[in-house]
């Protein structure tokens, strides 16, 4: 009985494995193509393991060729890291204020913040664009960073965790004479550190992958993030698929690394809050 | 104050706060100030970058204007923009496509549920499978779209090469064919959304207690019985959540269209947000674009309200 069950499980595992490989074929194709010479890209049957390796040259062309790919990469890293830091800070502060500071306006203000959650970002693009041109924030990294810095979702998510902290801790600290900023910094934040990590990783992924905001709020080529650069690269290199795939691999790689490091947090965070970018 | 507070602490903390607030206006002021300081960055950001713009969207939807003209050139046209919407083929096609796109939501959910059930109990290497099916979610839509663009290439692409090789002489030309373009985009959307749905279903499945299954086994329940009477009811909050966020998500589809098809060929893949983008930032019709934005906002609002009502009615906890 026991053994039969195990065999069954093994067979299902193998079938599911085959399905998962089929599911991942676009990625496998992308990776293998990025190492090929152009002439082998469309060979059929597909050479999943390149016979003629050209990976080094392809990646060299992408990174050191005529496009400043390193610059775009740097832009993305800069925008993503700063957005993540600001967004986590702003959301954590607001979440603490809305859950652990007892002030009468708090409930009402939280309701206001929460209602903005149902405004689809695209329905306010036009006024944001006008506002940005007016304020001189258009076509700047700072403006782009600001757009990703005020997350209702992050506030809501972190608030749930702050509410889980027993008020005894806070009150005890108050009696010892600690103000709210002390309590926030040395008591509340350390307790919710796992939630902060989860939100930070998610915000990193969402910002890195953002295409719409850079498309609308950046104009100068030198400010492009990797997603914009990727598309520009594609339209300029239309026929060089091996190079395009090398660029695509480069664009996805940092996220795969972040994801592998923070896999548990990402999956748990998504499962817990049911959050979506 | 500390003596007074200490005597109550540990019992009813809420009462302490009430007492404090009523009696000590100094403390109340301090709490107020601290509260405002903590939430003010968020409030400022949301106020300036979301609240102000949404109000402006409604106002602009009654105007005829573009970015190049000065603010004094603005003309008020009443409901003309909305009338224009319903006379514009691009808009009507977008709405139709958005409605068709709704099909991706249940399809994604069915596949994701199947995968989640299999992964939950019936396989080894569970964490590998989680990561594998989750990969598209963490990959940028731009990279994904570019890869699929090549895979779907009508003559040289691996997909059609494969179809040729198994004897299909005239395979569809996918994103180049007006009849197939939207379906192609929908396929990619389903593929990309499975990971997110699966993770949520998995979380739901893991929260079902083993005793329920054991009790069902003792009663001689079949696998189907267990699925119908244990899993589905237990998963109803997840299912409902995924349905709602999935529907809202389809109204926001933009990246895939922008990179893959730009609404073409011949408007066959235009969708609300793409139409909005094109009207505002290519054709510079601000008033018209704002009217689309208002419609989009109303759609999402209705679905969100449905969620609030429905959550109480249809979900078994």
Coordinates of C-alpha atoms in Angstrom, one line a residue:
Chain A
X1 CA 0.0 0.0 0.0
X2 CA 2.6 2.5 1.1
X3 CA 5.0 1.5 -1.7
X4 CA 2.3 1.7 -4.3
X5 CA 1.4 5.2 -3.2
X6 CA 5.0 6.3 -3.5
X7 CA 5.2 5.0 -7.0
X8 CA 2.0 6.9 -7.9
X9 CA 3.6 10.0 -6.4
X10 CA 6.7 9.5 -8.4
X11 CA 4.8 9.1 -11.7
X12 CA 2.8 12.2 -11.0
X13 CA 6.0 14.1 -10.2
X14 CA 7.5 13.1 -13.5
X15 CA 4.4 14.1 -15.5
X16 CA 4.2 17.4 -13.6
X17 CA 7.9 17.9 -14.3
X18 CA 7.4 17.5 -18.0
X19 CA 4.5 20.0 -17.9
X20 CA 6.7 22.5 -15.9
X21 CA 9.4 22.2 -18.5
X22 CA 6.9 22.9 -21.3
X23 CA 5.7 25.8 -19.3
X24 CA 9.2 27.1 -19.0
X25 CA 10.2 26.6 -22.6
X26 CA 10.0 30.3 -23.5
X27 CA 12.6 31.0 -20.8
X28 CA 14.7 28.1 -21.9
X29 CA 14.5 29.2 -25.5
X30 CA 15.5 32.7 -24.5
X31 CA 18.5 31.5 -22.5
X32 CA 19.7 29.1 -25.2
X33 CA 19.2 31.7 -28.0
X34 CA 21.2 34.2 -26.1
X35 CA 24.2 31.9 -26.5
X36 CA 23.8 31.2 -30.2
X37 CA 25.1 32.7 -33.4
X38 CA 22.4 34.4 -35.3
X39 CA 22.3 31.8 -38.1
X40 CA 21.3 29.1 -35.7
X41 CA 18.5 31.0 -34.0
X42 CA 15.6 29.6 -36.2
X43 CA 17.1 26.2 -36.9
X44 CA 14.5 23.5 -36.7
X45 CA 14.4 21.2 -34.8
X46 CA 15.4 23.8 -32.1
X47 CA 18.9 23.3 -30.8
X48 CA 18.2 23.6 -27.1
X49 CA 21.9 23.4 -26.4
X50 CA 23.8 25.6 -28.9
X51 CA 26.2 23.7 -31.2
X52 CA 28.1 26.9 -32.0
X53 CA 28.6 29.0 -28.9
X54 CA 28.5 32.7 -29.2
X55 CA 27.4 33.7 -25.8
X56 CA 30.4 35.8 -24.8
X57 CA 30.2 37.8 -28.0
X58 CA 26.4 38.4 -27.7
X59 CA 26.6 39.6 -24.2
X60 CA 29.7 41.7 -25.0
X61 CA 27.8 43.3 -27.9
X62 CA 24.8 44.1 -25.7
X63 CA 26.8 45.5 -22.8
X64 CA 29.8 47.1 -24.5
X65 CA 28.4 47.7 -28.0
X66 CA 26.9 50.9 -29.3
X67 CA 24.1 51.1 -26.7
X68 CA 24.9 52.2 -23.1
X69 CA 23.3 49.1 -21.6
X70 CA 25.4 49.5 -18.4
X71 CA 24.0 53.0 -18.0
X72 CA 20.4 51.8 -18.4
X73 CA 21.2 49.1 -15.9
X74 CA 22.5 51.6 -13.5
X75 CA 19.4 53.8 -14.0
X76 CA 17.2 50.8 -13.1
X77 CA 19.2 49.9 -10.1
X78 CA 19.2 53.5 -8.9
X79 CA 15.5 54.0 -9.4
X80 CA 14.5 50.6 -8.0
X81 CA 16.7 50.8 -4.9
X82 CA 15.7 54.3 -4.0
X83 CA 12.0 53.7 -4.7
X84 CA 12.1 50.6 -2.5
X85 CA 13.8 52.4 0.4
X86 CA 11.5 55.4 0.3
X87 CA 8.3 53.4 -0.2
X88 CA 9.1 51.0 2.7
X89 CA 9.9 54.0 5.0
X90 CA 6.8 55.9 4.1
X91 CA 4.5 52.9 4.3
X92 CA 6.0 51.7 7.6
X93 CA 5.6 55.1 9.2
X94 CA 2.1 55.5 8.0
X95 CA 1.2 51.9 9.0
X96 CA 2.6 52.6 12.5
X97 CA 0.7 55.9 12.7
X98 CA -2.6 54.2 11.6
X99 CA -2.3 51.3 14.0
X100 CA -0.3 52.2 17.1
X101 CA -0.8 55.9 17.6
X102 CA -4.2 56.6 19.1
X103 CA -5.4 59.9 17.5
X104 CA -8.9 60.7 16.6
X105 CA -8.3 61.8 13.0
X106 CA -6.4 58.5 12.3
X107 CA -9.4 56.4 11.4
X108 CA -10.8 59.0 9.0
X109 CA -7.4 59.6 7.4
X110 CA -6.9 55.9 7.0
X111 CA -10.2 55.6 5.2
X112 CA -9.2 58.3 2.8
X113 CA -5.9 56.6 2.0
X114 CA -7.7 53.3 1.6
X115 CA -10.3 54.6 -0.9
X116 CA -7.5 55.8 -3.2
X117 CA -6.6 52.1 -3.5
X118 CA -9.4 51.5 -5.9
X119 CA -8.3 54.3 -8.3
X120 CA -6.7 52.5 -11.2
X121 CA -3.3 54.1 -11.8
X122 CA -4.1 54.5 -15.5
X123 CA -7.1 56.6 -14.9
X124 CA -4.9 59.4 -13.4
X125 CA -2.0 59.2 -15.8
X126 CA -3.1 62.4 -17.7
X127 CA -3.4 64.7 -14.7
X128 CA -0.2 63.2 -13.3
X129 CA 1.6 64.0 -16.5
X130 CA 0.3 67.6 -16.5
X131 CA 1.2 68.0 -12.9
X132 CA 4.7 66.6 -13.5
X133 CA 5.3 69.0 -16.4
X134 CA 4.1 71.9 -14.2
X135 CA 6.2 70.9 -11.2
X136 CA 9.3 70.2 -13.4
X137 CA 9.3 66.6 -12.3
X138 CA 8.7 65.3 -15.8
X139 CA 11.6 63.4 -17.4
X140 CA 13.6 63.0 -14.1
X141 CA 14.4 60.0 -12.0
X142 CA 13.3 61.8 -8.9
X143 CA 9.8 62.2 -10.4
X144 CA 9.7 58.5 -11.4
X145 CA 10.8 57.5 -7.9
X146 CA 8.1 59.6 -6.3
X147 CA 5.5 57.8 -8.4
X148 CA 6.4 54.5 -6.8
X149 CA 6.9 55.8 -3.3
X150 CA 3.4 56.1 -1.8
X151 CA 2.0 52.7 -1.7
X152 CA -1.4 52.2 -0.2
X153 CA -0.9 48.5 -0.6
X154 CA 2.3 48.6 1.4
X155 CA 0.7 50.7 4.1
X156 CA -2.2 48.3 4.4
X157 CA 0.0 45.2 4.4
X158 CA 2.4 46.5 7.1
X159 CA -0.5 47.9 9.2
X160 CA -1.9 44.4 9.5
X161 CA 1.4 43.4 11.1
X162 CA 1.7 46.4 13.4
X163 CA -1.7 45.6 14.6
X164 CA -0.5 42.2 15.6
X165 CA 1.9 43.8 18.1
X166 CA 0.4 43.7 21.6
X167 CA -0.3 47.2 23.0
X168 CA 1.4 46.2 26.3
X169 CA 4.8 46.5 24.6
X170 CA 4.0 50.0 23.5
X171 CA 2.4 51.1 26.8
X172 CA 5.3 49.7 28.8
X173 CA 7.7 51.7 26.7
X174 CA 5.7 54.8 27.1
X175 CA 5.8 54.4 30.8
X176 CA 9.5 54.2 30.6
X177 CA 9.4 57.6 28.9
X178 CA 9.9 56.6 25.3
X179 CA 8.3 58.7 22.6
X180 CA 6.6 57.3 19.5
X181 CA 9.7 57.6 17.4
X182 CA 11.8 55.6 19.8
X183 CA 9.0 53.0 20.1
X184 CA 8.6 52.9 16.3
X185 CA 12.4 52.5 15.7
X186 CA 13.5 50.2 18.4
X187 CA 10.4 48.2 19.3
X188 CA 7.9 48.1 16.5
X189 CA 10.2 47.9 13.4
X190 CA 12.3 45.0 14.7
X191 CA 9.1 43.0 15.4
X192 CA 7.7 43.4 11.9
X193 CA 11.1 42.9 10.2
X194 CA 9.9 39.8 8.2
X195 CA 6.9 41.7 6.8
X196 CA 9.2 44.6 5.9
X197 CA 11.5 42.3 4.0
X198 CA 8.6 40.8 2.1
X199 CA 7.2 44.1 1.1
X200 CA 10.7 45.4 0.1
X201 CA 11.3 42.5 -2.2
X202 CA 7.9 42.8 -3.8
X203 CA 8.3 46.5 -4.3
X204 CA 11.8 45.8 -5.8
X205 CA 10.3 43.4 -8.3
X206 CA 7.4 45.6 -9.2
X207 CA 9.6 48.7 -9.7
X208 CA 12.3 46.9 -11.7
X209 CA 9.6 45.5 -14.0
X210 CA 7.6 48.7 -14.3
X211 CA 7.3 49.7 -18.0
X212 CA 4.3 52.1 -18.0
X213 CA 5.6 54.8 -15.8
X214 CA 9.1 55.1 -17.4
X215 CA 7.4 55.1 -20.8
X216 CA 5.2 58.0 -20.0
X217 CA 7.3 60.0 -17.5
X218 CA 10.8 59.7 -19.1
X219 CA 11.9 61.2 -22.4
X220 CA 15.7 61.5 -22.4
X221 CA 17.4 58.4 -23.6
X222 CA 20.1 58.7 -21.0
X223 CA 17.5 58.3 -18.2
X224 CA 15.9 55.2 -19.6
X225 CA 15.5 52.2 -17.3
X226 CA 16.2 48.7 -18.5
X227 CA 12.6 48.0 -19.5
X228 CA 12.5 51.0 -21.9
X229 CA 16.0 50.2 -23.1
X230 CA 15.0 46.6 -23.8
X231 CA 12.1 47.7 -26.0
X232 CA 14.3 50.3 -27.8
X233 CA 17.0 47.7 -28.3
X234 CA 14.4 45.4 -29.8
X235 CA 13.1 47.9 -32.3
X236 CA 16.6 48.9 -33.3
X237 CA 17.9 45.3 -33.6
X238 CA 14.8 43.8 -35.1
X239 CA 16.7 41.1 -36.9
X240 CA 19.3 40.2 -34.4
X241 CA 17.4 37.8 -32.2
X242 CA 20.4 36.4 -30.4
X243 CA 21.3 39.9 -29.2
X244 CA 17.7 40.6 -28.2
X245 CA 17.6 37.5 -26.1
X246 CA 20.9 38.3 -24.5
X247 CA 19.4 41.7 -23.6
X248 CA 16.3 40.0 -22.3
X249 CA 18.4 37.6 -20.1
X250 CA 20.2 40.6 -18.8
X251 CA 17.0 42.3 -17.9
X252 CA 15.5 39.3 -16.1
X253 CA 18.7 38.2 -14.3
X254 CA 18.7 40.6 -11.3
X255 CA 15.1 39.6 -10.5
X256 CA 15.8 35.9 -10.7
X257 CA 18.6 36.5 -8.2
X258 CA 16.4 38.6 -5.9
X259 CA 13.7 36.0 -6.2
X260 CA 16.0 33.1 -5.4
X261 CA 17.4 34.9 -2.3
X262 CA 14.0 36.0 -1.1
X263 CA 11.9 33.1 -2.5
X264 CA 10.3 32.3 0.8
X265 CA 9.4 35.9 1.6
X266 CA 8.0 36.5 -1.8
X267 CA 5.8 33.4 -2.0
X268 CA 4.6 33.7 1.6
X269 CA 4.0 37.4 1.2
X270 CA 1.9 36.9 -1.8
X271 CA 0.0 34.0 -0.3
X272 CA -0.6 36.0 2.9
X273 CA -1.8 39.3 1.6
X274 CA -2.9 38.2 -1.8
X275 CA -1.1 41.2 -3.1
X276 CA -0.7 42.1 -6.7
X277 CA 1.6 44.6 -8.5
Chain B
X1 CA 0.0 59.5 35.2
X2 CA 2.3 56.5 35.4
X3 CA 0.7 55.2 38.6
X4 CA -2.7 55.6 37.2
X5 CA -1.8 53.8 34.0
X6 CA 0.3 51.1 35.6
X7 CA -2.7 50.0 37.7
X8 CA -4.7 49.3 34.6
X9 CA -2.1 48.0 32.2
X10 CA -2.4 44.4 31.2
X11 CA -6.1 44.4 31.7
X12 CA -8.0 46.6 29.3
X13 CA -5.6 48.6 27.4
X14 CA -8.2 50.3 25.3
X15 CA -9.7 51.8 28.5
X16 CA -6.4 53.2 29.5
X17 CA -6.2 55.1 26.2
X18 CA -9.7 56.4 26.6
X19 CA -9.0 57.6 30.1
X20 CA -5.8 59.2 29.0
X21 CA -7.4 61.0 26.1
X22 CA -10.4 62.3 28.1
X23 CA -8.4 63.5 31.0
X24 CA -5.1 64.6 29.8
X25 CA -5.4 67.0 26.9
X26 CA -1.6 67.4 26.9
X27 CA -1.2 63.8 26.1
X28 CA -4.0 63.9 23.6
X29 CA -2.2 66.7 21.8
X30 CA 1.1 64.8 21.8
X31 CA -0.6 61.7 20.4
X32 CA -2.3 63.8 17.7
X33 CA 1.0 65.4 16.7
X34 CA 2.8 62.1 16.6
X35 CA 0.0 60.5 14.6
X36 CA 0.0 63.3 12.1
X37 CA 3.8 63.2 11.8
X38 CA 3.8 59.5 11.1
X39 CA 1.1 59.5 8.5
X40 CA 1.8 62.9 6.8
X41 CA 4.3 61.7 4.2
X42 CA 1.9 59.1 3.0
X43 CA -1.1 61.5 3.1
X44 CA 0.9 64.2 1.2
X45 CA 1.9 61.7 -1.5
X46 CA -1.5 60.2 -1.9
X47 CA -3.2 63.6 -1.8
X48 CA -1.0 65.1 -4.4
X49 CA -0.3 62.1 -6.7
X50 CA -3.7 60.3 -6.5
X51 CA -6.6 62.3 -5.0
X52 CA -5.8 65.6 -6.9
X53 CA -5.3 63.8 -10.2
X54 CA -8.5 61.7 -9.9
X55 CA -10.5 64.9 -9.3
X56 CA -8.7 66.5 -12.3
X57 CA -9.6 63.5 -14.4
X58 CA -13.3 64.0 -13.9
X59 CA -13.0 67.8 -14.6
X60 CA -10.8 67.3 -17.7
X61 CA -13.3 64.8 -19.1
X62 CA -15.6 67.7 -19.8
X63 CA -12.9 69.7 -21.6
X64 CA -11.4 70.0 -25.0
X65 CA -7.8 70.7 -24.6
X66 CA -4.3 69.4 -25.3
X67 CA -0.8 69.6 -23.6
X68 CA 0.5 72.2 -26.1
X69 CA -2.2 74.8 -25.6
X70 CA -2.0 77.0 -22.5
X71 CA -4.5 76.5 -19.7
X72 CA -6.4 79.5 -20.8
X73 CA -7.2 77.8 -24.1
X74 CA -9.3 75.2 -22.4
X75 CA -12.8 74.8 -23.8
X76 CA -15.7 73.2 -21.9
X77 CA -17.7 70.9 -24.0
X78 CA -20.1 69.2 -21.5
X79 CA -20.7 65.6 -22.3
X80 CA -19.3 65.8 -25.8
X81 CA -16.3 63.6 -25.0
X82 CA -18.5 60.9 -23.7
X83 CA -20.7 61.1 -26.8
X84 CA -17.5 60.9 -28.9
X85 CA -16.5 57.7 -27.0
X86 CA -19.6 55.8 -28.1
X87 CA -19.2 57.0 -31.7
X88 CA -15.5 56.0 -31.8
X89 CA -14.9 52.5 -33.2
X90 CA -11.6 52.3 -31.4
X91 CA -13.3 52.7 -28.1
X92 CA -16.1 50.3 -28.8
X93 CA -13.6 47.7 -30.1
X94 CA -11.5 48.3 -26.9
X95 CA -14.5 47.6 -24.7
X96 CA -15.4 44.5 -26.7
X97 CA -11.8 43.3 -26.4
X98 CA -11.7 44.0 -22.7
X99 CA -14.9 41.9 -22.3
X100 CA -13.4 39.1 -24.3
X101 CA -10.3 39.3 -22.3
X102 CA -12.3 38.5 -19.2
X103 CA -12.3 34.9 -20.4
X104 CA -8.6 34.7 -19.3
X105 CA -9.6 35.0 -15.7
X106 CA -11.6 31.8 -15.2
X107 CA -9.2 29.9 -17.5
X108 CA -6.2 31.0 -15.5
X109 CA -8.0 30.0 -12.3
X110 CA -8.9 26.5 -13.6
X111 CA -5.3 25.7 -14.7
X112 CA -3.9 27.2 -11.5
X113 CA -6.2 25.3 -9.3
X114 CA -5.3 22.0 -11.1
X115 CA -1.6 22.7 -10.7
X116 CA -2.0 23.8 -7.1
X117 CA -3.9 20.6 -6.2
X118 CA -1.3 18.4 -7.9
X119 CA 1.6 20.2 -6.3
X120 CA 0.1 20.4 -2.8
X121 CA -0.1 16.7 -2.1
X122 CA 0.9 14.6 -5.0
X123 CA 4.5 15.4 -6.0
X124 CA 8.0 15.4 -4.7
X125 CA 10.2 18.6 -5.2
X126 CA 7.4 20.9 -4.2
X127 CA 9.5 24.0 -4.0
X128 CA 11.0 23.5 -7.5
X129 CA 7.4 23.4 -8.9
X130 CA 6.4 26.5 -7.0
X131 CA 9.4 28.4 -8.4
X132 CA 8.9 27.0 -12.0
X133 CA 5.3 28.0 -12.3
X134 CA 6.0 31.3 -10.6
X135 CA 8.8 32.4 -13.0
X136 CA 6.7 34.4 -15.4
X137 CA 5.3 36.5 -12.5
X138 CA 8.8 37.8 -11.6
X139 CA 9.9 38.3 -15.2
X140 CA 9.4 41.7 -16.8
X141 CA 6.5 41.8 -19.2
X142 CA 8.8 43.5 -21.7
X143 CA 11.2 40.6 -21.8
X144 CA 8.3 38.1 -21.9
X145 CA 6.6 40.0 -24.7
X146 CA 9.8 40.1 -26.7
X147 CA 10.4 36.4 -26.3
X148 CA 6.8 35.5 -27.3
X149 CA 7.0 37.9 -30.3
X150 CA 9.8 35.8 -31.7
X151 CA 8.2 32.5 -30.7
X152 CA 5.1 33.5 -32.6
X153 CA 7.0 34.7 -35.7
X154 CA 4.7 33.5 -38.6
X155 CA 7.4 31.8 -40.8
X156 CA 10.5 31.3 -38.7
X157 CA 9.2 31.1 -35.2
X158 CA 9.6 27.8 -33.3
X159 CA 5.8 27.5 -32.7
X160 CA 4.9 27.6 -36.4
X161 CA 8.0 25.6 -37.4
X162 CA 6.7 22.9 -35.1
X163 CA 3.2 23.1 -36.5
X164 CA 4.7 22.9 -40.1
X165 CA 6.7 19.8 -39.0
X166 CA 3.6 18.0 -37.8
X167 CA 1.9 18.6 -41.1
X168 CA -0.2 21.7 -40.5
X169 CA 0.3 23.6 -43.7
X170 CA -1.4 26.9 -42.9
X171 CA -0.9 27.6 -39.2
X172 CA -2.3 30.9 -37.9
X173 CA 0.2 33.8 -38.1
X174 CA -0.7 34.6 -34.5
X175 CA 0.0 38.2 -33.6
X176 CA 0.2 39.2 -37.3
X177 CA -3.3 37.9 -38.0
X178 CA -6.2 40.2 -36.8
X179 CA -8.3 37.1 -36.1
X180 CA -5.7 35.5 -33.9
X181 CA -3.8 38.4 -32.4
X182 CA -6.1 38.9 -29.4
X183 CA -6.2 35.2 -28.7
X184 CA -2.4 35.1 -28.8
X185 CA -2.2 37.9 -26.3
X186 CA -4.7 36.2 -24.1
X187 CA -2.7 33.0 -24.2
X188 CA 0.4 34.9 -23.0
X189 CA -1.6 36.6 -20.3
X190 CA -2.9 33.2 -19.0
X191 CA 0.6 31.8 -19.0
X192 CA 2.0 34.8 -17.1
X193 CA -0.8 34.8 -14.5
X194 CA -0.8 31.2 -13.6
X195 CA 2.0 31.5 -11.0
X196 CA 0.3 34.2 -8.9
X197 CA -3.1 32.3 -8.9
X198 CA -1.4 29.0 -8.1
X199 CA 0.5 30.4 -5.1
X200 CA -2.8 31.7 -3.6
X201 CA -4.6 28.5 -4.2
X202 CA -1.8 26.6 -2.6
X203 CA -2.0 28.8 0.5
X204 CA -5.7 28.1 0.6
X205 CA -5.2 24.4 0.2
X206 CA -2.6 24.3 3.0
X207 CA -5.0 25.9 5.4
X208 CA -7.5 23.1 5.2
X209 CA -7.1 20.9 8.2
X210 CA -6.1 17.2 7.8
X211 CA -8.9 16.1 10.0
X212 CA -11.5 17.1 7.4
X213 CA -9.9 14.7 4.9
X214 CA -9.6 12.0 7.5
X215 CA -13.2 12.3 8.5
X216 CA -14.2 12.2 4.8
X217 CA -12.0 9.1 4.3
X218 CA -13.8 7.4 7.2
X219 CA -17.1 8.1 5.6
X220 CA -15.8 6.6 2.4
X221 CA -15.8 9.8 0.4
X222 CA -14.4 9.7 -3.2
X223 CA -11.8 12.1 -4.4
X224 CA -14.5 14.0 -6.2
X225 CA -16.6 14.2 -3.1
X226 CA -13.6 15.6 -1.2
X227 CA -12.9 18.2 -4.0
X228 CA -16.5 19.3 -4.1
X229 CA -17.4 19.3 -0.4
X230 CA -14.1 20.2 1.3
X231 CA -11.7 21.9 -1.1
X232 CA -14.1 24.1 -3.1
X233 CA -15.9 25.6 0.0
X234 CA -12.6 26.1 1.8
X235 CA -11.2 27.8 -1.3
X236 CA -14.1 30.1 -1.9
X237 CA -12.5 33.2 -0.3
X238 CA -9.4 32.6 -2.5
X239 CA -11.5 32.0 -5.6
X240 CA -13.5 35.1 -5.0
X241 CA -10.4 37.2 -4.4
X242 CA -8.7 35.9 -7.5
X243 CA -11.8 36.4 -9.6
X244 CA -12.1 40.0 -8.5
X245 CA -8.4 41.0 -8.7
X246 CA -8.2 39.0 -12.0
X247 CA -11.1 41.0 -13.5
X248 CA -9.7 44.3 -12.3
X249 CA -6.3 43.2 -13.7
X250 CA -7.7 42.7 -17.2
X251 CA -9.0 46.2 -17.2
X252 CA -5.4 47.4 -16.6
X253 CA -3.7 45.4 -19.2
X254 CA -1.2 47.6 -21.0
X255 CA 2.4 46.4 -21.1
X256 CA 1.7 43.3 -23.2
X257 CA -0.2 45.3 -25.8
X258 CA 2.3 48.2 -25.8
X259 CA 5.2 45.9 -26.5
X260 CA 3.7 43.1 -28.5
X261 CA 1.0 44.6 -30.8
X262 CA 0.5 48.3 -30.2
X263 CA -3.2 47.6 -30.5
X264 CA -2.8 46.2 -34.0
X265 CA -3.1 44.6 -36.5
X266 CA -6.0 46.9 -37.6
X267 CA -7.1 47.6 -34.0
X268 CA -7.7 43.9 -33.3
X269 CA -5.9 44.0 -29.9
X270 CA -6.7 47.5 -28.8
X271 CA -7.9 47.6 -25.1
X272 CA -9.1 50.4 -22.8
X273 CA -5.8 51.4 -21.3
X274 CA -4.0 51.2 -24.7
X275 CA -6.8 53.4 -26.3
X276 CA -6.4 55.8 -23.4
X277 CA -2.6 55.9 -23.8
X278 CA -2.9 56.4 -27.6
X279 CA -5.5 59.2 -27.2
X280 CA -3.6 61.1 -24.6
X281 CA 0.0 60.7 -25.4
X282 CA 0.0 60.0 -29.2
X283 CA -3.1 62.0 -30.4
X284 CA -3.0 64.5 -27.5
X285 CA -6.7 64.5 -27.0
X286 CA -6.8 65.2 -23.3
X287 CA -10.5 65.6 -22.8
X288 CA -11.3 62.5 -24.7
X289 CA -8.6 60.5 -22.9
X290 CA -9.9 61.7 -19.6
X291 CA -13.4 60.5 -20.5
X292 CA -11.9 57.0 -21.1
X293 CA -10.2 57.3 -17.7
X294 CA -13.5 58.1 -16.1
X295 CA -15.1 55.0 -17.7
X296 CA -12.2 52.9 -16.6
X297 CA -12.5 54.3 -13.0
X298 CA -16.2 53.5 -13.0
X299 CA -15.7 50.0 -14.2
X300 CA -13.1 49.3 -11.5
X301 CA -15.3 51.0 -8.9
X302 CA -18.3 48.8 -9.7
X303 CA -16.2 45.7 -9.5
X304 CA -14.7 46.8 -6.2
X305 CA -18.2 47.5 -4.8
X306 CA -19.3 44.1 -6.0
X307 CA -16.4 42.6 -4.1
X308 CA -17.6 44.3 -0.9
X309 CA -21.1 43.1 -1.2
X310 CA -20.3 39.7 -2.6
X311 CA -17.7 38.8 0.0
X312 CA -20.4 38.6 2.6
X313 CA -22.9 36.8 0.4
X314 CA -21.1 34.1 -1.5
X315 CA -18.0 33.3 0.5
X316 CA -18.2 30.4 2.9
X317 CA -15.7 30.8 5.7

